[in-house]
Coordinates of C-alpha atoms in Angstrom, one line a residue:
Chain G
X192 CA 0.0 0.0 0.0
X193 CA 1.5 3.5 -0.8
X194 CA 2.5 5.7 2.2
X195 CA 0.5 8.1 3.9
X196 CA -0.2 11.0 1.7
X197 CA 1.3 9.4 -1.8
X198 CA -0.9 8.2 -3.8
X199 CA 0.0 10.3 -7.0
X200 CA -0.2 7.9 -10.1
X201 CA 3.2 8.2 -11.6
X202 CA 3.7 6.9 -15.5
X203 CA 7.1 6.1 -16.0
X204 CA 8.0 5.6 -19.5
X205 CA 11.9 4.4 -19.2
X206 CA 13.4 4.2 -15.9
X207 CA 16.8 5.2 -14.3
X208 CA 20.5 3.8 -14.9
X209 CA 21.7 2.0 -11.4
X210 CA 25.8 1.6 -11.7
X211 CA 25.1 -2.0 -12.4
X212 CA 28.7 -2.9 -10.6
X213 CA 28.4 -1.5 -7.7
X214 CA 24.5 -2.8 -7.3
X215 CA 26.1 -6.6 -8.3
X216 CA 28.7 -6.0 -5.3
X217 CA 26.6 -5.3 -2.9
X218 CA 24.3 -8.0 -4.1
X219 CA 27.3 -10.4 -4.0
X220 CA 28.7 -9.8 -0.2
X221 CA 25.7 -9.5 1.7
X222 CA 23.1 -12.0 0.1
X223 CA 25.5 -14.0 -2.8
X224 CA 25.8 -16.5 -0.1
X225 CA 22.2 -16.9 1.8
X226 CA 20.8 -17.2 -1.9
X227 CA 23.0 -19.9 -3.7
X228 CA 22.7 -21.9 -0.2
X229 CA 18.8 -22.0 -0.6
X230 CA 19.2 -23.1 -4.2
X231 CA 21.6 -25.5 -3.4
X232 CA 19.3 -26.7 -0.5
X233 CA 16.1 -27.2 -2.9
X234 CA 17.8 -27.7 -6.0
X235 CA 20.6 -30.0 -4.8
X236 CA 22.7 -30.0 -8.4
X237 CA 25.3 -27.7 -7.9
X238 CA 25.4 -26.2 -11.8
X239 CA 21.4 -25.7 -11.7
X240 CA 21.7 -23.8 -8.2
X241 CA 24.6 -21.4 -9.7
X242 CA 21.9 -20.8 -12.8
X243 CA 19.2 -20.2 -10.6
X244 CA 21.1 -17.8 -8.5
X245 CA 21.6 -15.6 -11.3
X246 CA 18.2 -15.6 -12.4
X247 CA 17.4 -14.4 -8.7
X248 CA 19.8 -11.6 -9.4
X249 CA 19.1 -10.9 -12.4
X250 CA 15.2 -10.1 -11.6
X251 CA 16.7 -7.9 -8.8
X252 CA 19.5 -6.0 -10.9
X253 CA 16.5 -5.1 -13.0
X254 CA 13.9 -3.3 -10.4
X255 CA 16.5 -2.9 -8.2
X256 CA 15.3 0.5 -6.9
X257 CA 12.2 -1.7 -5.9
X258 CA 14.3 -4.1 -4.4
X259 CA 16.0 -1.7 -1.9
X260 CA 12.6 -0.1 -1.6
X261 CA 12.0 -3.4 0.6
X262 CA 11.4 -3.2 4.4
X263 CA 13.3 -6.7 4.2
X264 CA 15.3 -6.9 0.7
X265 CA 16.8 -10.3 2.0
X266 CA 13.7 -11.8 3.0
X267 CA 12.5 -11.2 -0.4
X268 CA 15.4 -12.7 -2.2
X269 CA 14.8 -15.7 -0.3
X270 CA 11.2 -15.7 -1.4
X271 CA 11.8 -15.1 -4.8
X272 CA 15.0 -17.7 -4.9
X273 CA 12.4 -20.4 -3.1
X274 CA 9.5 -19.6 -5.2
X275 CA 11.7 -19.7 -8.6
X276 CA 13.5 -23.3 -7.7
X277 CA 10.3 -25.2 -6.7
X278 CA 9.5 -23.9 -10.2
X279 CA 12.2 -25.3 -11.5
X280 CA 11.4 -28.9 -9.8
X281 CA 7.8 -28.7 -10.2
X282 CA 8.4 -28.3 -14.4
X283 CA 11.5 -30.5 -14.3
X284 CA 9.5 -33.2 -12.5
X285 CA 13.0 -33.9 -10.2
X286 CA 10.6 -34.6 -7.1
X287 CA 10.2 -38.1 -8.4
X288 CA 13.1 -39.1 -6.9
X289 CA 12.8 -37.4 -3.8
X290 CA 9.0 -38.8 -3.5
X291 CA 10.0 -42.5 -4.3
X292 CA 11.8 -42.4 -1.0
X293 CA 8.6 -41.5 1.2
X294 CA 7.3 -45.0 0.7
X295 CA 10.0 -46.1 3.1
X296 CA 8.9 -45.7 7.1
X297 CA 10.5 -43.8 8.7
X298 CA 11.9 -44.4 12.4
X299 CA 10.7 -42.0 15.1
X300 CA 13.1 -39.8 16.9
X301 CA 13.2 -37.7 19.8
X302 CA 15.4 -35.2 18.7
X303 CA 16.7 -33.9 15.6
X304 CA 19.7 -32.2 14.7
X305 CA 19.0 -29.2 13.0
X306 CA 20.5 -30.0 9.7
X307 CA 18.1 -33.7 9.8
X308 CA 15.2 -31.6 9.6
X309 CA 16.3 -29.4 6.7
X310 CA 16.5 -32.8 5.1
X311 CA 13.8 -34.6 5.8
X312 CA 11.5 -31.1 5.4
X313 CA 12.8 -31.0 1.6
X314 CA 11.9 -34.9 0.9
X315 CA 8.6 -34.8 1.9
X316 CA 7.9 -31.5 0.2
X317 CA 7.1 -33.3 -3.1
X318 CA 3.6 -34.5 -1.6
X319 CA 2.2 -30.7 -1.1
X320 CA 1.4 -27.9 -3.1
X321 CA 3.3 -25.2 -4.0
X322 CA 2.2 -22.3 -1.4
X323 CA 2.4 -25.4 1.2
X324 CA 6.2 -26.0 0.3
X325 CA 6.6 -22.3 0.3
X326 CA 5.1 -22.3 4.1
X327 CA 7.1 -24.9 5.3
X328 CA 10.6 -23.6 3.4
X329 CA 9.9 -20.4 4.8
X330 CA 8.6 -21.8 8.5
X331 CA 10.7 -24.4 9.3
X332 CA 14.4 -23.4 7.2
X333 CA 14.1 -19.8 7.4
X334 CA 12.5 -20.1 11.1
X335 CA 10.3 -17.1 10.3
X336 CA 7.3 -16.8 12.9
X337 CA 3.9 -17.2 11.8
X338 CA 3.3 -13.9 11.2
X339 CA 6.0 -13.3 9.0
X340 CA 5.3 -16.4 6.6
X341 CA 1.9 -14.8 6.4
X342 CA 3.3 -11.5 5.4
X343 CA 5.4 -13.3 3.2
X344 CA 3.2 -15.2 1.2
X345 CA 0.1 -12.6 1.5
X346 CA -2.0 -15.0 3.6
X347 CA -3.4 -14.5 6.8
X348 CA -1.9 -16.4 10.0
X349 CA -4.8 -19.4 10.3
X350 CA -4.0 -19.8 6.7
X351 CA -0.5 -20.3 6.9
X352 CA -1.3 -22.6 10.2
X353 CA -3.6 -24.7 8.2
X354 CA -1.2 -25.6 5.9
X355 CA 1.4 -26.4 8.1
X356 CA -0.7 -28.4 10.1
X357 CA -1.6 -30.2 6.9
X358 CA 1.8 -31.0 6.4
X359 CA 2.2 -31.9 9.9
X360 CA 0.4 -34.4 9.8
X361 CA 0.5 -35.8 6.3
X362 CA 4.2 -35.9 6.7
X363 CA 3.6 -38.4 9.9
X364 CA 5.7 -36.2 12.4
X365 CA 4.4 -33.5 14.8
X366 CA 6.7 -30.6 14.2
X367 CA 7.1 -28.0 17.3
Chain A
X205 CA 18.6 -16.7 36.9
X206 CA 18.0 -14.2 34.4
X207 CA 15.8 -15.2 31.6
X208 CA 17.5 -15.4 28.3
X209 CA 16.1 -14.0 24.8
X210 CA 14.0 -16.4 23.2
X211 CA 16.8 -17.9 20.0
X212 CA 16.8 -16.0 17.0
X213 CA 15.6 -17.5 13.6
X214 CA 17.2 -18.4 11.0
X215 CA 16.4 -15.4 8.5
X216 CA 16.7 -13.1 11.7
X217 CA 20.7 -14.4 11.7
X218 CA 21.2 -13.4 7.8
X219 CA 19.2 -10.1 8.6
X220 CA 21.7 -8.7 11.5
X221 CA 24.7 -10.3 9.4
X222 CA 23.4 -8.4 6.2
X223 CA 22.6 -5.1 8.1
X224 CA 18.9 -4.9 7.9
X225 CA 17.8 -4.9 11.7
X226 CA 17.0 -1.6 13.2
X227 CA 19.4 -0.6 15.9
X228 CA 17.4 -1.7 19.1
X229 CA 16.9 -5.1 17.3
X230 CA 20.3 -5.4 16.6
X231 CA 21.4 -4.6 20.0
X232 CA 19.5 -6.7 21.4
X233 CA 20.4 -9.4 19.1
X234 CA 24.1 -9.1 19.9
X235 CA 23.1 -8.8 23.7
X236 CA 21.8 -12.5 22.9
X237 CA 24.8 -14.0 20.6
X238 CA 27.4 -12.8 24.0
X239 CA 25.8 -15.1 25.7
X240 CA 24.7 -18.0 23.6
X241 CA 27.2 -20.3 22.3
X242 CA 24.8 -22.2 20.3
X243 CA 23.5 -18.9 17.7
X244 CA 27.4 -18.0 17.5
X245 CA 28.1 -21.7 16.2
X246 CA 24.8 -20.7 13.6
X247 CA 26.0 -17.5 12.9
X248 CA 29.7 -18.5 11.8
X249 CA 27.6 -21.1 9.6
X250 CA 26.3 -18.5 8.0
X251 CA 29.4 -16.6 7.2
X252 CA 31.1 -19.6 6.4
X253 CA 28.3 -19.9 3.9
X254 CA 29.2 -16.9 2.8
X255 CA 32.9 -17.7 2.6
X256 CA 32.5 -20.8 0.6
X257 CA 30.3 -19.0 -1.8
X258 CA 32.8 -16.8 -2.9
X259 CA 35.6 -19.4 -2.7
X260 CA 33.4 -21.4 -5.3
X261 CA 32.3 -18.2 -7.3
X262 CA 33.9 -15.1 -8.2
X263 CA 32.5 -12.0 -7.8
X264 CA 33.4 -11.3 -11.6
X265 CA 31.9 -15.0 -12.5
X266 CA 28.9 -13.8 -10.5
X267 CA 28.5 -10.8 -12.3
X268 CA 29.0 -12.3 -15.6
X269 CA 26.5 -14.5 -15.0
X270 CA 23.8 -12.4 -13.7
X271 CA 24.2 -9.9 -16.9
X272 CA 23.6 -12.8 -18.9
X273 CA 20.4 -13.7 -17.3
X274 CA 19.2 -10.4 -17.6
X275 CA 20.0 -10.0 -21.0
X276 CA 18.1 -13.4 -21.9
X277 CA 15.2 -12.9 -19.3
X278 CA 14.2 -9.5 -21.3
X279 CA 10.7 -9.3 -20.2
X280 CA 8.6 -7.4 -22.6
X281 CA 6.5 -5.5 -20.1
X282 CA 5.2 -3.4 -23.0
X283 CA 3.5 -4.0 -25.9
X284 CA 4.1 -1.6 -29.0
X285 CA 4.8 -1.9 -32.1
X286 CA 1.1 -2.7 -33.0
X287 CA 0.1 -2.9 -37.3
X288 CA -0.5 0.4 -38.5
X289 CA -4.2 -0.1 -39.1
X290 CA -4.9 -0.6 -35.4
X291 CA -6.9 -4.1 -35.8
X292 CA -5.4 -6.4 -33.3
X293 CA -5.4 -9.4 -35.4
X294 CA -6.6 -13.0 -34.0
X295 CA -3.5 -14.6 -34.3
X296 CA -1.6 -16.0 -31.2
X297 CA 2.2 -15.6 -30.8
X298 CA 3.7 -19.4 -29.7
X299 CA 5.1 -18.1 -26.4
X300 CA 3.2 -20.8 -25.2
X301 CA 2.4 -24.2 -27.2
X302 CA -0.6 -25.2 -25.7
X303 CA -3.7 -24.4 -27.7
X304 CA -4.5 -21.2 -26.1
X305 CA -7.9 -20.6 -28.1
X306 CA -10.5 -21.0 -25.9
X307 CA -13.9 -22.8 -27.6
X308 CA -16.9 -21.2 -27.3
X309 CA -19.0 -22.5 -24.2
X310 CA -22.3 -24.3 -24.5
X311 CA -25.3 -21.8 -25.0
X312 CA -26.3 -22.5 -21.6
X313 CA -23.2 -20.6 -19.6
X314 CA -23.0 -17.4 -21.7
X315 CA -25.2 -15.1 -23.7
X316 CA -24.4 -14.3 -27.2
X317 CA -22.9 -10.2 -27.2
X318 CA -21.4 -10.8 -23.8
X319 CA -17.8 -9.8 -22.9
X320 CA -15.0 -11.3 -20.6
X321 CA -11.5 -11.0 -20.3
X322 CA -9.3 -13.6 -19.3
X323 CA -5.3 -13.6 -18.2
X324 CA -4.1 -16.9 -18.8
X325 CA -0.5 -17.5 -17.2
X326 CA 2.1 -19.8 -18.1
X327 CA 5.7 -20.7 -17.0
X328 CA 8.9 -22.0 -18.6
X329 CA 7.3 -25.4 -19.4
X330 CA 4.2 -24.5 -21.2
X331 CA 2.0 -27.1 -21.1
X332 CA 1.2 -26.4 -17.8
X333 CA -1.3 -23.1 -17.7
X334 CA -3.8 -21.8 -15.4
X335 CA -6.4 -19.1 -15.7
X336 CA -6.3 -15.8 -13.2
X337 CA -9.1 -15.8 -10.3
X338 CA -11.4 -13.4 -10.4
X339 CA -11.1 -12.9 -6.9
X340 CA -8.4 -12.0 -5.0
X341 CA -4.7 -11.8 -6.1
X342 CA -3.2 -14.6 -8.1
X343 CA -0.1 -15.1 -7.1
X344 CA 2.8 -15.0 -10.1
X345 CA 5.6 -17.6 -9.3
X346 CA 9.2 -16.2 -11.3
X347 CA 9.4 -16.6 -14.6
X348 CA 5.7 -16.6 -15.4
X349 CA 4.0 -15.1 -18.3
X350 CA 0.6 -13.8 -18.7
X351 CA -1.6 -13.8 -21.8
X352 CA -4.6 -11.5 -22.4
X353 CA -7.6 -13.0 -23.4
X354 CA -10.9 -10.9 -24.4
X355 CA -13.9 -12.0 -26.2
X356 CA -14.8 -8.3 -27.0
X357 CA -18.9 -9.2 -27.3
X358 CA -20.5 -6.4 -29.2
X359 CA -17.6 -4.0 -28.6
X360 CA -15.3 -3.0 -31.1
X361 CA -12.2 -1.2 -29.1
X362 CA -9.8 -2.2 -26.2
X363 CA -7.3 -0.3 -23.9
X364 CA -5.5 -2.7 -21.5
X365 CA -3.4 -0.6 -19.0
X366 CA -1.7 -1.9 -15.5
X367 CA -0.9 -0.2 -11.8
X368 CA 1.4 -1.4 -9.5
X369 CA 1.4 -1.3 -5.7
X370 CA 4.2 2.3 -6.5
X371 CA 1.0 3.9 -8.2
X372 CA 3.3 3.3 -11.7
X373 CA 0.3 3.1 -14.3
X374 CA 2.0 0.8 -17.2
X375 CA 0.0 1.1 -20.8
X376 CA 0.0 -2.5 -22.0
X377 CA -2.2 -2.4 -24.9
X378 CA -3.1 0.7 -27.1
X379 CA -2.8 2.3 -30.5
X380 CA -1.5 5.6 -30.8
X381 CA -2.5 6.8 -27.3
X382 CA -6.1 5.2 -28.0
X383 CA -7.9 2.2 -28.2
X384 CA -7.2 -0.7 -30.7
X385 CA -10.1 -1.5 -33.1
X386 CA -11.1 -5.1 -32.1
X387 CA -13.9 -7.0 -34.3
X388 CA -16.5 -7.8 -32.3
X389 CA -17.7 -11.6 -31.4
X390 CA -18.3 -14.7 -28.6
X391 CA -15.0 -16.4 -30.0
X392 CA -12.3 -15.5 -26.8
X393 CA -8.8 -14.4 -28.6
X394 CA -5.6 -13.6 -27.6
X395 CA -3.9 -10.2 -27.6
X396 CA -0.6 -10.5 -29.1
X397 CA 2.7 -11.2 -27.1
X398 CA 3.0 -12.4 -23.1
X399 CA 3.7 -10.0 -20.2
X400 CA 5.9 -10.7 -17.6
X401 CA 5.4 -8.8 -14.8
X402 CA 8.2 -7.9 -12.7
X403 CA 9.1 -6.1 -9.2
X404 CA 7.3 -6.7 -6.0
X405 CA 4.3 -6.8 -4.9
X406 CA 0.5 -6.2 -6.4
X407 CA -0.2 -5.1 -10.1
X408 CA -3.6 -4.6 -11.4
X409 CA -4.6 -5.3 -15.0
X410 CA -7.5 -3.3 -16.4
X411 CA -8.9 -4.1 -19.8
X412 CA -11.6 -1.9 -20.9
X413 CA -13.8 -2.6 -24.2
X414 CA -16.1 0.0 -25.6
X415 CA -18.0 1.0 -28.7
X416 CA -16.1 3.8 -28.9
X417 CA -12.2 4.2 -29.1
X418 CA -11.0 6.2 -25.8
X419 CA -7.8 8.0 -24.9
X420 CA -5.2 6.9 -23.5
X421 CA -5.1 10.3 -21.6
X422 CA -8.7 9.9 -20.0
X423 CA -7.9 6.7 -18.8
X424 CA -4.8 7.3 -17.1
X425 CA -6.9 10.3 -15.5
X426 CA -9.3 8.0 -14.6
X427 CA -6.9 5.6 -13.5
X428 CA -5.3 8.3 -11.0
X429 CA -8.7 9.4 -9.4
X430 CA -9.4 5.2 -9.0
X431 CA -6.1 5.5 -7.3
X432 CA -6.3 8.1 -4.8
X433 CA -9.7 7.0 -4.0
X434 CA -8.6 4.0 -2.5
X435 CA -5.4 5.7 -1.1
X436 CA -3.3 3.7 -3.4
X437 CA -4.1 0.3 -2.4
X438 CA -5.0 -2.2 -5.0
X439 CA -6.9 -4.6 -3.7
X440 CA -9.6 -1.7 -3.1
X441 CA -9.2 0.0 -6.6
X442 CA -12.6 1.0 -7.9
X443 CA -13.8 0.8 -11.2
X444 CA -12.3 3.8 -13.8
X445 CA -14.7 6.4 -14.9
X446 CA -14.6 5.6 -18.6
X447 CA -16.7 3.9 -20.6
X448 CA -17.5 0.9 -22.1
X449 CA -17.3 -2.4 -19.8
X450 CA -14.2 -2.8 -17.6
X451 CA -12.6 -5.9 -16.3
X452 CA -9.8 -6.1 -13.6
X453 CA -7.5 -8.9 -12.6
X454 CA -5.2 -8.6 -9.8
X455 CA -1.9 -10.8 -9.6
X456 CA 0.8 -10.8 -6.8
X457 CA 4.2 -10.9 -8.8
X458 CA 7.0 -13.1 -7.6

């Protein structure tokens, strides 16, 4: 929603050089790292997760004034960087694989290390919609709260619950 | 014992390490970190993320790569470029390979001389397509594209324009700062070209078909009076003043 007092329609027929260099450093140092991790995480093929990086970057470099704009730029890099790679395995059909494996039980355990969970979150996302991947990524990787996976995915909070719940228990495993 | 801070998330970690926390979340942060061993052994993860990332890619490998990707992503946002007669032909680009015309629904679901518009979204692989809600926002994952279906009904002109959650009003479909000449019938066709809609957050589509051709000029006045009226918030947007029968579709880009 536009701020208080600015809501002038503005057509804008070309927009404004950014020194492209300097925009691609800051992008490198401070988020070069959280992004290619996430796309490494989902992706898992090292090649394909430098490609989709730069895809990331590349929708930023061009609204990047929109992009620092952003009351949380990095949060939406890791938003558009999940979004865009379950895209890429949702056409490229990868989560075959990953979705063979849920036919095998699992074991119960009392506690998981931090890094088992990443895991076993990103096998059983195969079984759920988009948006529900999305919550979970966001919930349980990113550790948002509630509230900000809501925000983050324009939902409201008992929405966002719902799903998570849903993959709560489809997934066989209460998750705190 | 004195209570400590509740552990940071994830994200909140990447946030403080890439500057973005105001300065008495910050503090308070640190305060936390000088006395929790565990978040400093999650924080150095996180730069050693970082380190490894640029051990693995340099910044000018980086940079190289991300120009590329802009330079093949491209995304026509605007359409020009129109024939010079102005008649906006039925002919559908193959952005997408999936039969895209749409055949005309039994007699019992729609009168003959009615309008709709429709925006039909695609992404990469093509065969899978959905059509916009009516209601709400649809979200847009990256690398979507959007087609603009009308079935124009009686009317023989179209304007399509779009506004964005800034309040920048995008033309997206006109000839010569007017209307194009459609022909009128029931048969649903495609306007030329996808859209790819880029930046964050809302962006409304309006199509508008008339009987008469309309500026461009009145309806990006219209479009500005629509937009202060709901105090720049697009999910409240009103319908223009212009005439001729309006249709608006909302989508949440990526």
């Amino acid at each position: 929603m536009a701020e208080p007092g600015k809501t002038r329609l503005e057509v804008i027929e070309g927009g404004k050089d950014i020194d492209r260099k300097a925009a691609l450093r800051e992008l490198y140092a401070k988020y070069g790292g959280s992004v290619f991790g996430r796309c490494q995480y989902l992706l898992k093929d090292r090649s394909k997760a430098e490609d989709a990086m730069q895809d990331v970057f590349a929708k930023v470099i061009s609204n990047f004034s929109s992009f620092r704009a952003e009351a949380s730029p990095l949060t939406w890099l890791m938003k558009i960087a999940t979004n865009h790679c379950l895209n890429l395995l949702r056409s490229e059909q990868t989560w075959r694989g990953a979705f063979q494996s849920l036919r095998q039980p699992r074991p119960e355990v009392q506690h998981v290390p931090a890094m088992e969970i990443r895991e076993a979150v990103r096998h059983l996302l195969s079984r759920f919609d988009r948006e529900t991947q999305a919550a979970v990524i966001h919930y349980h990787v990113d550790e948002m709260t509630l509230e900000e996976v809501a925000a983050v995915l324009n939902r409201s909070v008992p929405t966002v619950r719902k799903r998570l719940q849903h993959f709560a228990e489809q997934s066989g495993r209460e998750w705190n | 014992m004195e209570l400590m801070e509740p552990h940071p998330g994830e994200l909140k970690l990447r946030r403080w390490r890439a500057g973005e926390l105001e300065d008495a979340e910050s503090q308070q942060l640190q305060g936390h970190l000088a006395g929790c061993g565990r978040c400093r052994v999650r924080l150095r993860s996180l730069e050693l993320e970082q380190e490894q990332f640029e051990r693995e890619i340099s910044f000018d490998r980086f940079a190289a790569g991300v120009q590329r990707a802009v330079k093949s992503a491209e995304p026509r946002r605007v359409r020009w470029a129109l024939p010079a007669m102005g008649m906006v032909a039925a002919v559908l680009v193959a952005i997408v390979t999936a039969p895209l015309v749409i055949r005309a629904r039994s007699a019992s679901s729609r009168r003959k001389g009615s309008s709709e518009v429709v925006l039909r979204i695609a992404g990469k692989d093509a065969s899978i397509q959905r059509v916009a809600s009516k209601q709400g926002a649809e979200q847009l994952y990256l690398g979507e594209r959007i087609r603009i279906g009308y079935q124009p009904g009686r009317h023989s002109y179209l304007v399509a324009i779009a506004v964005d959650n800034a309040g920048i009003l995008t033309p997206l479909y006109e000839d010569k700062g007017r209307s194009l000449k459609v022909d009128p019938g029931d048969e649903t066709r495609y306007l030329p070209d996808s859209l790819e809609f880029t930046g964050p957050g809302l962006e409304r589509v309006i199509v508008i078909l008339s009987d008469e051709p309309l500026e461009l000029a009145k309806v990006k006045q219209a479009a500005e009076i629509a937009y202060r009226a709901a105090e720049g918030d697009l999910r409240r947007l009103p319908k223009l003043d212009v005439p001729g029968e309006q249709f608006q579709r909302l989508v949440l880009k990526p």
